Short mmCIF file of C-alpha atoms and ligand atoms in Angstrom, two decimals:
data_model
loop_
_atom_site.label_atom_id
_atom_site.label_comp_id
_atom_site.label_asym_id
_atom_site.label_seq_id
_atom_site.Cartn_x
_atom_site.Cartn_y
_atom_site.Cartn_z
CA MET A 1 27.12 -20.47 -21.08
CA ASN A 2 30.91 -21.57 -21.82
CA GLU A 3 32.05 -25.57 -23.29
CA LEU A 4 32.44 -26.58 -19.29
CA ASP A 5 29.03 -25.42 -18.42
CA ILE A 6 27.06 -28.28 -17.80
CA ARG A 7 23.96 -26.68 -16.95
CA THR A 8 20.98 -27.28 -19.18
CA PRO A 9 20.29 -24.22 -21.09
CA SER A 10 17.41 -22.97 -19.02
CA GLU A 11 19.31 -23.92 -15.43
CA ALA A 12 21.87 -21.65 -16.81
CA ALA A 13 19.61 -18.87 -17.56
CA LEU A 14 17.80 -19.27 -14.25
CA THR A 15 21.63 -19.37 -12.51
CA ASP A 16 22.51 -16.21 -14.47
CA ARG A 17 19.28 -14.45 -13.85
CA ARG A 18 19.54 -14.96 -10.47
CA ASN A 19 23.04 -13.65 -10.04
CA PHE A 20 22.02 -10.93 -11.93
CA ILE A 21 19.35 -9.94 -9.84
CA ARG A 22 21.77 -10.38 -6.90
CA PHE A 23 24.13 -8.18 -8.04
CA LEU A 24 21.53 -5.39 -8.82
CA ALA A 25 19.97 -5.65 -5.62
CA ALA A 26 23.48 -5.46 -3.91
CA SER A 27 24.24 -2.18 -5.54
CA PRO A 28 24.32 0.42 -3.32
CA VAL A 29 22.95 2.94 -6.04
CA LEU A 30 20.55 1.65 -8.41
CA THR A 31 20.43 3.43 -11.95
CA PRO A 32 16.74 3.76 -13.20
CA THR A 33 17.96 0.80 -15.73
CA ALA A 34 19.01 -1.16 -13.35
CA MET A 35 16.10 -1.10 -10.91
CA SER A 36 13.92 -1.69 -14.00
CA ALA A 37 15.78 -4.84 -14.70
CA LEU A 38 15.47 -5.92 -11.32
CA VAL A 39 11.76 -5.30 -11.06
CA SER A 40 11.14 -6.89 -14.41
CA ALA A 41 13.06 -9.71 -13.29
CA LEU A 42 11.07 -10.11 -10.13
CA ALA A 43 7.60 -9.60 -11.73
CA ALA A 44 8.41 -12.21 -14.29
CA GLY A 45 9.32 -14.72 -11.80
CA VAL A 46 13.09 -15.72 -10.98
CA SER A 47 12.55 -18.23 -13.80
CA GLY A 48 11.43 -15.87 -16.54
CA GLU A 49 9.30 -16.94 -19.49
CA ALA A 50 11.72 -19.29 -20.94
CA ALA A 51 11.61 -21.58 -18.00
CA ALA A 52 8.00 -21.25 -17.08
CA GLN A 53 7.54 -24.99 -18.12
CA SER A 54 10.25 -25.95 -16.32
CA TYR A 55 10.15 -28.13 -12.86
CA ASP A 56 8.98 -25.67 -10.15
CA VAL A 57 12.27 -26.25 -7.97
CA LEU A 58 14.14 -24.62 -10.86
CA ARG A 59 11.92 -21.72 -10.58
CA ALA A 60 12.35 -20.93 -7.03
CA PRO A 61 14.91 -18.24 -5.65
CA GLN A 62 17.80 -19.52 -3.60
CA GLN A 63 16.73 -19.03 0.02
CA LYS A 64 20.11 -17.58 1.72
CA ALA A 65 17.93 -16.59 4.79
CA VAL A 66 19.86 -16.27 8.11
CA ASP A 67 17.80 -17.59 10.80
CA GLY A 68 14.74 -17.98 8.44
CA ILE A 69 15.10 -14.04 7.49
CA ILE A 70 15.70 -13.03 4.23
CA THR A 71 18.82 -10.86 3.55
CA ALA A 72 18.42 -9.71 0.03
CA PRO A 73 14.92 -8.63 -1.58
CA GLU A 74 15.50 -11.42 -4.51
CA GLN A 75 15.31 -13.96 -1.75
CA ALA A 76 11.86 -13.27 -0.70
CA LEU A 77 9.21 -15.86 -1.78
CA ASN A 78 6.10 -13.24 -1.05
CA VAL A 79 5.72 -10.41 0.59
CA PHE A 80 5.43 -11.65 4.29
CA ASP A 81 8.99 -12.47 3.91
CA PHE A 82 9.86 -8.89 4.27
CA GLU A 83 8.18 -8.41 7.80
CA PRO A 84 10.99 -10.61 9.65
CA ALA A 85 13.54 -8.45 7.84
CA ALA A 86 11.86 -4.96 8.79
CA LYS A 87 11.51 -6.18 12.12
CA LYS A 88 15.46 -6.78 12.33
CA ALA A 89 16.17 -3.69 10.57
CA LEU A 90 14.21 -1.37 12.78
CA PRO A 91 14.56 -0.09 16.36
CA PRO A 92 11.80 -2.13 18.32
CA ALA A 93 9.58 1.27 18.82
CA HIS A 94 9.81 1.86 15.16
CA TYR A 95 8.83 -1.62 14.31
CA GLY A 96 6.02 -1.51 16.88
CA TYR A 97 4.94 1.77 15.24
CA LEU A 98 4.50 0.06 11.78
CA ALA A 99 3.25 -3.45 13.39
CA SER A 100 0.40 -2.01 15.70
CA GLY A 101 -3.22 -2.31 15.18
CA VAL A 102 -5.50 -1.30 18.28
CA ASP A 103 -6.60 -3.17 21.38
CA GLY A 104 -5.80 -6.66 20.68
CA ASP A 105 -4.89 -6.29 17.07
CA ALA A 106 -7.75 -8.77 15.84
CA THR A 107 -9.08 -6.24 13.23
CA LEU A 108 -5.80 -6.23 11.89
CA ARG A 109 -5.59 -9.57 11.66
CA LEU A 110 -9.07 -10.23 10.41
CA ASN A 111 -8.30 -7.86 7.36
CA HIS A 112 -6.03 -10.41 6.05
CA GLU A 113 -7.80 -13.47 7.16
CA ALA A 114 -11.21 -12.69 5.74
CA PHE A 115 -9.79 -13.40 2.63
CA ASP A 116 -9.74 -16.80 3.39
CA GLU A 117 -13.56 -16.94 3.34
CA ILE A 118 -13.37 -15.85 -0.51
CA ALA A 119 -12.83 -18.66 -2.94
CA ILE A 120 -11.86 -18.10 -6.73
CA ARG A 121 -13.51 -19.74 -9.67
CA VAL A 122 -11.06 -20.56 -11.95
CA ARG A 123 -11.91 -21.17 -15.96
CA ARG A 124 -10.05 -23.07 -18.26
CA LEU A 125 -9.20 -22.69 -22.25
CA ILE A 126 -8.76 -19.03 -22.48
CA ASP A 127 -5.93 -17.78 -24.22
CA VAL A 128 -4.64 -15.55 -21.19
CA ARG A 129 -0.89 -15.12 -22.98
CA LYS A 130 -1.71 -11.35 -22.88
CA VAL A 131 -3.20 -9.87 -19.86
CA ASP A 132 -3.44 -5.97 -19.11
CA THR A 133 -3.86 -5.20 -15.41
CA SER A 134 -4.11 -1.25 -16.37
CA VAL A 135 -6.83 0.87 -14.72
CA THR A 136 -8.08 4.38 -15.36
CA LEU A 137 -8.63 6.45 -12.14
CA PHE A 138 -9.69 10.39 -12.71
CA GLY A 139 -8.55 10.10 -16.30
CA GLN A 140 -4.95 8.90 -15.28
CA THR A 141 -3.92 5.27 -16.38
CA TYR A 142 -1.95 3.27 -14.13
CA PRO A 143 -0.59 -0.04 -15.23
CA THR A 144 -1.74 -1.59 -11.99
CA PRO A 145 -4.86 -1.60 -9.85
CA ILE A 146 -2.13 -1.58 -6.68
CA LEU A 147 -1.92 1.76 -5.20
CA LEU A 148 0.41 2.76 -2.37
CA ALA A 149 -1.83 3.80 0.90
CA PRO A 150 -0.78 6.69 2.53
CA VAL A 151 1.44 5.82 5.80
CA SER A 152 3.08 8.68 7.99
CA SER A 153 6.53 8.84 8.99
CA GLN A 154 8.10 6.72 6.74
CA GLY A 155 11.51 8.19 7.77
CA ALA A 156 11.39 6.20 11.00
CA PHE A 157 11.44 3.44 8.54
CA HIS A 158 14.34 4.48 6.23
CA PRO A 159 16.32 7.37 5.67
CA GLU A 160 15.25 7.80 2.25
CA ALA A 161 11.52 7.46 3.38
CA GLU A 162 8.79 8.04 0.99
CA ALA A 163 11.27 9.37 -1.96
CA ALA A 164 12.69 5.98 -2.04
CA VAL A 165 8.86 4.61 -1.94
CA ALA A 166 7.86 6.66 -5.03
CA ARG A 167 11.01 5.89 -6.96
CA ALA A 168 10.01 2.23 -6.65
CA ALA A 169 6.55 2.99 -7.35
CA LYS A 170 7.81 4.83 -10.63
CA VAL A 171 9.23 1.69 -11.82
CA THR A 172 6.22 -0.39 -11.54
CA GLY A 173 4.06 2.39 -12.11
CA ASN A 174 2.05 2.09 -9.10
CA GLY A 175 -0.26 4.98 -7.81
CA VAL A 176 0.79 6.77 -4.73
CA ILE A 177 -0.85 8.46 -1.89
CA LEU A 178 1.09 10.73 0.25
CA SER A 179 0.08 11.13 3.93
CA THR A 180 0.07 14.79 5.44
CA VAL A 181 2.43 13.41 8.02
CA GLY A 182 4.70 11.86 5.80
CA SER A 183 8.59 12.64 6.42
CA THR A 184 8.76 14.16 2.85
CA SER A 185 7.23 17.01 0.76
CA ILE A 186 4.51 16.55 -2.10
CA GLU A 187 6.96 18.43 -4.12
CA ASP A 188 9.85 16.00 -3.54
CA VAL A 189 7.70 12.76 -3.59
CA THR A 190 5.89 13.93 -7.28
CA GLU A 191 9.42 14.53 -8.70
CA ALA A 192 10.70 11.11 -7.45
CA ARG A 193 7.53 9.61 -8.87
CA GLY A 194 7.80 11.43 -11.87
CA ALA A 195 4.08 12.06 -11.80
CA PRO A 196 1.45 13.72 -9.89
CA VAL A 197 0.64 11.81 -6.92
CA TRP A 198 -2.79 11.75 -4.69
CA TYR A 199 -2.59 13.65 -1.42
CA MET A 200 -4.08 12.38 1.77
CA LEU A 201 -5.47 15.25 4.25
CA TYR A 202 -5.42 15.25 7.72
CA PRO A 203 -7.12 18.83 7.93
CA THR A 204 -6.21 19.85 11.53
CA ASP A 205 -8.78 21.82 13.37
CA ASP A 206 -7.62 25.21 11.80
CA TRP A 207 -9.09 25.92 8.67
CA SER A 208 -6.47 28.13 7.54
CA VAL A 209 -3.97 25.23 7.95
CA THR A 210 -6.32 23.20 6.24
CA GLU A 211 -6.77 25.55 2.99
CA ALA A 212 -2.82 25.85 2.98
CA LEU A 213 -2.29 22.47 2.58
CA VAL A 214 -4.98 21.65 -0.22
CA LYS A 215 -3.42 24.55 -2.20
CA ARG A 216 0.22 22.95 -1.58
CA ALA A 217 -0.84 19.64 -2.77
CA GLU A 218 -2.84 21.04 -5.80
CA ALA A 219 -0.16 23.62 -6.79
CA ALA A 220 2.26 20.09 -6.76
CA GLY A 221 -0.47 18.80 -9.05
CA ALA A 222 -2.19 16.33 -6.95
CA PRO A 223 -5.48 15.58 -8.85
CA ALA A 224 -7.12 13.91 -5.89
CA ILE A 225 -7.63 15.08 -2.08
CA VAL A 226 -8.30 12.18 0.18
CA LEU A 227 -9.69 13.30 3.24
CA THR A 228 -9.21 10.39 6.06
CA VAL A 229 -12.12 10.21 8.16
CA ASP A 230 -11.61 7.19 10.64
CA ARG A 231 -9.24 8.96 13.35
CA GLN A 232 -11.77 10.63 15.45
CA GLY A 233 -12.07 8.64 18.18
CA GLY A 234 -8.59 8.28 19.67
CA ARG A 235 -7.01 4.76 20.01
CA ASN A 236 -5.09 2.41 21.89
CA THR A 237 -1.97 0.93 20.00
CA GLU A 238 -0.91 -1.74 22.21
CA THR A 239 1.55 -3.53 20.47
CA LEU A 240 3.22 -0.02 19.66
CA PHE A 241 3.46 0.41 23.36
CA ARG A 242 4.76 -3.09 24.12
CA PHE A 243 7.47 -2.88 21.36
CA ARG A 244 8.27 0.62 23.06
CA ARG A 245 9.40 -0.96 26.50
CA ASP A 246 12.03 -2.91 24.48
CA ASP A 247 13.63 0.17 22.93
CA THR A 248 16.28 1.37 25.08
CA ARG A 249 17.03 4.72 22.92
CA ASP A 250 15.66 8.04 24.43
CA CYS A 251 12.51 8.70 22.14
CA LYS A 252 12.68 12.37 23.31
CA GLY A 253 15.62 12.60 21.30
CA CYS A 254 13.56 13.08 18.00
CA HIS A 255 10.30 13.10 19.71
CA ALA A 256 10.46 16.16 21.66
CA GLY A 257 6.50 16.09 22.86
CA GLY A 258 3.66 18.02 22.27
CA PHE A 259 1.59 18.23 19.54
CA ALA A 260 3.07 21.74 17.66
CA ASN A 261 6.29 19.89 17.75
CA GLU A 262 5.24 16.52 16.30
CA VAL A 263 3.31 18.12 13.47
CA SER A 264 5.63 20.88 12.82
CA ARG A 265 8.51 19.21 11.99
CA LYS A 266 6.73 17.12 8.88
CA PRO A 267 7.66 19.26 5.79
CA MET A 268 4.35 19.66 4.70
CA PHE A 269 3.76 22.29 7.49
CA ASP A 270 6.90 24.07 6.69
CA ASP A 271 6.25 27.71 6.98
CA LEU A 272 2.76 27.43 8.24
CA ASP A 273 1.42 28.91 11.60
CA VAL A 274 0.18 25.71 13.46
CA SER A 275 0.29 27.66 16.62
CA LYS A 276 -3.78 27.39 16.87
CA VAL A 277 -3.89 23.67 15.77
CA THR A 278 -4.96 21.54 18.89
CA ASN A 279 -5.51 18.31 16.68
CA LEU A 280 -4.21 16.50 13.53
CA TYR A 281 -7.35 14.62 12.62
CA GLY A 282 -10.32 17.66 12.44
CA THR A 283 -11.70 15.75 15.49
CA GLY A 284 -15.39 16.96 15.49
CA MET A 285 -15.72 16.81 11.70
CA THR A 286 -19.03 16.34 9.92
CA TRP A 287 -20.57 16.11 6.72
CA ASP A 288 -20.61 20.06 7.14
CA PHE A 289 -16.94 19.91 6.89
CA VAL A 290 -17.14 17.80 3.80
CA ASP A 291 -19.26 20.36 1.91
CA ARG A 292 -16.66 22.91 3.06
CA LEU A 293 -13.72 21.20 1.89
CA ARG A 294 -15.51 20.14 -1.49
CA LYS A 295 -15.69 23.80 -2.31
CA ILE A 296 -12.00 24.52 -2.07
CA VAL A 297 -10.71 21.04 -3.79
CA LYS A 298 -10.42 22.06 -7.35
CA GLY A 299 -9.72 18.44 -8.47
CA LYS A 300 -11.43 15.00 -7.04
CA LEU A 301 -12.13 14.64 -3.27
CA VAL A 302 -11.94 11.22 -1.86
CA LEU A 303 -12.92 10.32 1.59
CA LYS A 304 -10.79 7.32 3.23
CA GLY A 305 -12.44 5.57 6.08
CA ILE A 306 -16.07 4.55 4.93
CA VAL A 307 -17.10 0.90 5.66
CA THR A 308 -20.86 1.08 5.21
CA ARG A 309 -23.75 1.56 3.02
CA GLU A 310 -25.42 4.54 4.78
CA ASP A 311 -22.28 6.58 4.82
CA THR A 312 -21.62 5.87 0.98
CA GLU A 313 -25.16 7.20 0.47
CA ILE A 314 -24.55 10.38 2.34
CA ALA A 315 -20.87 10.74 0.98
CA LEU A 316 -22.53 10.51 -2.85
CA LYS A 317 -25.03 13.56 -1.94
CA HIS A 318 -21.95 15.56 -0.91
CA GLY A 319 -20.15 15.07 -4.08
CA VAL A 320 -17.28 12.91 -2.99
CA ASP A 321 -15.50 11.43 -6.02
CA ALA A 322 -14.53 8.28 -4.92
CA ILE A 323 -14.22 6.22 -1.38
CA ILE A 324 -11.48 4.15 -0.09
CA VAL A 325 -13.19 1.37 1.85
CA SER A 326 -10.72 1.37 4.92
CA ASN A 327 -10.56 0.73 8.70
CA HIS A 328 -6.86 2.05 8.78
CA GLY A 329 -5.15 -1.04 8.58
CA GLY A 330 -6.97 -2.06 11.80
CA ARG A 331 -5.38 1.05 13.54
CA ALA A 332 -8.57 2.96 14.11
CA GLU A 333 -11.04 0.73 15.96
CA GLU A 334 -11.13 -2.75 16.82
CA SER A 335 -14.49 -3.25 14.75
CA LEU A 336 -13.91 -6.84 13.71
CA GLU A 337 -15.12 -5.88 10.71
CA PRO A 338 -12.62 -6.81 7.88
CA THR A 339 -12.67 -4.26 5.01
CA ILE A 340 -13.19 -7.04 2.27
CA ARG A 341 -16.68 -7.94 4.20
CA ALA A 342 -17.46 -4.37 4.19
CA LEU A 343 -16.94 -3.94 0.44
CA PRO A 344 -19.99 -5.13 -1.19
CA GLU A 345 -22.37 -2.88 0.81
CA VAL A 346 -20.29 0.13 -0.08
CA VAL A 347 -20.04 -1.07 -3.48
CA ALA A 348 -23.90 -1.72 -3.75
CA ALA A 349 -24.50 1.75 -2.44
CA ALA A 350 -22.26 3.41 -4.70
CA ASN A 351 -24.09 1.74 -7.66
CA GLY A 352 -21.52 2.38 -9.98
CA GLN A 353 -21.65 6.37 -9.38
CA ILE A 354 -18.11 6.70 -8.14
CA PRO A 355 -15.03 4.49 -7.86
CA ILE A 356 -14.45 2.59 -4.62
CA LEU A 357 -11.22 1.53 -3.76
CA ILE A 358 -10.40 -0.69 -0.49
CA ASP A 359 -7.32 -1.16 1.66
CA GLY A 360 -6.54 -3.59 4.54
CA GLY A 361 -4.61 -6.77 4.71
CA PHE A 362 -3.59 -6.88 0.83
CA ARG A 363 -0.66 -9.35 0.88
CA ARG A 364 -1.42 -11.70 -1.88
CA GLY A 365 -2.37 -11.49 -5.68
CA THR A 366 -5.21 -13.25 -5.09
CA ASP A 367 -6.52 -10.70 -2.52
CA VAL A 368 -6.43 -8.03 -5.25
CA LEU A 369 -8.25 -10.28 -7.61
CA LYS A 370 -11.23 -10.80 -4.83
CA ALA A 371 -11.44 -7.30 -3.89
CA LEU A 372 -11.72 -6.41 -7.85
CA ALA A 373 -14.29 -9.38 -7.99
CA LEU A 374 -16.39 -7.87 -5.25
CA GLY A 375 -16.43 -4.59 -7.21
CA ALA A 376 -13.34 -2.43 -6.20
CA SER A 377 -11.86 -0.36 -9.16
CA ALA A 378 -8.06 -0.74 -7.45
CA VAL A 379 -6.75 -1.67 -3.96
CA CYS A 380 -4.30 -0.05 -1.90
CA VAL A 381 -1.34 -1.60 0.36
CA GLY A 382 0.06 -0.28 3.35
CA ARG A 383 2.47 -2.38 5.61
CA PRO A 384 4.09 -4.68 2.97
CA TYR A 385 5.80 -1.84 0.97
CA CYS A 386 6.86 -0.35 4.43
CA TRP A 387 8.40 -3.78 5.21
CA GLY A 388 10.52 -3.64 1.94
CA LEU A 389 11.29 -0.15 2.68
CA ALA A 390 12.62 -0.69 6.26
CA ALA A 391 14.37 -3.96 5.22
CA PHE A 392 16.06 -3.06 2.07
CA GLY A 393 15.25 0.51 0.84
CA GLU A 394 14.01 1.08 -2.54
CA PRO A 395 15.14 -2.23 -3.75
CA GLY A 396 13.01 -3.53 -0.93
CA VAL A 397 9.69 -1.62 -2.07
CA ALA A 398 10.27 -2.46 -5.77
CA ALA A 399 10.36 -6.19 -4.83
CA VAL A 400 7.13 -6.16 -2.81
CA LEU A 401 5.57 -4.32 -5.51
CA ALA A 402 6.94 -6.64 -8.19
CA ILE A 403 5.93 -9.88 -6.16
CA LEU A 404 2.19 -8.55 -5.72
CA GLN A 405 1.94 -7.57 -9.44
CA ARG A 406 3.20 -10.84 -10.58
CA GLU A 407 0.87 -12.68 -8.07
CA PHE A 408 -2.03 -11.07 -9.60
CA VAL A 409 -1.11 -11.53 -13.04
CA THR A 410 -0.94 -14.99 -12.29
CA ILE A 411 -4.49 -15.61 -10.92
CA MET A 412 -6.09 -13.30 -13.32
CA LYS A 413 -4.46 -15.69 -15.80
CA GLN A 414 -5.98 -18.52 -13.92
CA VAL A 415 -9.56 -17.14 -13.72
CA GLY A 416 -9.22 -16.53 -17.57
CA ALA A 417 -9.23 -12.69 -17.49
CA THR A 418 -7.34 -10.74 -19.86
CA LYS A 419 -8.24 -7.38 -18.56
CA LEU A 420 -9.82 -5.98 -15.32
CA SER A 421 -13.27 -5.67 -16.34
CA GLU A 422 -13.27 -9.68 -17.26
CA ILE A 423 -12.96 -10.30 -13.41
CA THR A 424 -16.38 -10.29 -12.20
CA LYS A 425 -18.41 -11.66 -9.10
CA ASP A 426 -18.63 -14.87 -10.96
CA SER A 427 -14.44 -14.93 -10.51
CA VAL A 428 -15.28 -15.48 -6.79
CA ILE A 429 -17.31 -17.52 -4.27
CA VAL A 430 -18.08 -15.77 -0.91
CA ARG A 431 -18.55 -18.32 1.91
CA SER A 432 -20.71 -16.92 4.86
C1 FMN B 501 2.60 2.99 9.87
C2 FMN B 501 1.34 3.31 9.61
C3 FMN B 501 0.87 4.76 9.11
C4 FMN B 501 -0.36 5.07 8.78
N1 FMN B 501 -0.46 6.48 8.17
C5 FMN B 501 -1.61 6.85 7.80
C6 FMN B 501 -1.84 8.01 7.67
O1 FMN B 501 -1.13 8.92 7.83
N2 FMN B 501 -2.79 8.64 6.99
C7 FMN B 501 -3.84 7.46 6.51
O2 FMN B 501 -5.13 7.73 6.15
N3 FMN B 501 -3.66 6.22 6.89
C8 FMN B 501 -2.52 6.09 7.39
N4 FMN B 501 -2.24 4.26 7.46
C9 FMN B 501 -3.04 3.31 6.98
C10 FMN B 501 -3.10 2.82 5.77
O3 FMN B 501 -3.30 4.11 4.76
C11 FMN B 501 -3.74 1.94 5.21
O4 FMN B 501 -5.11 2.15 5.58
C12 FMN B 501 -3.30 0.57 5.84
O5 FMN B 501 -2.18 0.49 5.97
C13 FMN B 501 -3.73 -0.59 4.80
O6 FMN B 501 -3.87 -1.78 5.68
P1 FMN B 501 -2.35 -2.74 5.38
O7 FMN B 501 -1.40 -1.85 6.42
O8 FMN B 501 -3.13 -4.08 6.00
O9 FMN B 501 -2.19 -2.84 4.02
C14 FMN B 501 -1.12 4.03 8.19
C15 FMN B 501 -0.78 2.90 8.19
C16 FMN B 501 0.43 2.15 8.92
C17 FMN B 501 0.71 0.92 9.05
#
């Protein structure tokens, strides 16, 4: 502050901090240090600790939104703010791909809306100045229980695709799960994340391809192979089809058509003979397939897409190491069963024997807390980080992750939890 500066010290600190964040976010190339600074600033809230006691209005970021759409990551008040920005940045068909659920998108909507059926029981007069949000999964400790769900074809959202996402995740320390049909190889994503990532497997219906994919992922250090089991029935992605109608580009320019072409252009299939592959999802898979896979997976085997007590009990018998409760973000079937509602029966069936993770509709720190209270070990987010990626590239992803983490820490403090194990079923009330 100079002599002519008439702002109070906390106002000056706030404005300087905002300008600093804006400067960082506008930088074409963010150095790791600059990115770290951006993330810490967002994670602390624009206010920072010093202004935490100031009036709320001083803590709000200045909104410079154009037509209600943010134009820089630091303008976001929450992760929802990134969706319109992503929509604006993307061609209609690519936005439709990201936004779509199936049929009328009701399951997609319910995934998030179901969090409104769960209230939070807050506790007072507990010293929560220091909060530890770390979680250990398969021997690896992450500073946050928020992981990145596998999302295919991120090149459709931003040229830097999964590499930008992994670089952002490195700063906040989020675990990353890479899709088989990602636009980036596991070696490049691992390098960008600076640590091994989990590998989500679409096995195809050719076992030699399955084996090669697992081998390559394990050679890159993947501690877990995540078999997605919820795409067996085909699907009706109406929202995607609707947006596609508005896209004037010639989709065939990039999507030449034919399964082999679509798959083989993904880097995880480089050098593999996919001529015998007729489907990506291993249609016809049964628990025998899980047994077969279990025999070749050297590390941990995770099933993604389990939503019932019965399947959890069977999974335990087949040596599965963890489950991700998921309905593919409402993109698998129109079940009308939000994942947060399915979570308790899966947790009860697992009976503490394996970690249970969950995804679907996580948009707020309070959503994360609710899932942990109902017995999840960690949660995954899908669309929100892709909105950040599509809108602003790496800084957008970093901002989404920082906001979720900031909100999560805030609500942890309000329930009086200083570490994840202090978030219990007594932290929530489930309204039936
Ligand atoms: C565009 C898109 C592509 C996806 N691709 C995959 C995939 O390749 N493999 C997979 O297991 N899940 C995939 N999913 C599902 C996510 O892993 C996750 O289950 C879902 O996005 C979570 O819901 P949320 O988007 O509401 O956070 C995809 C989701 C979206 C939105």
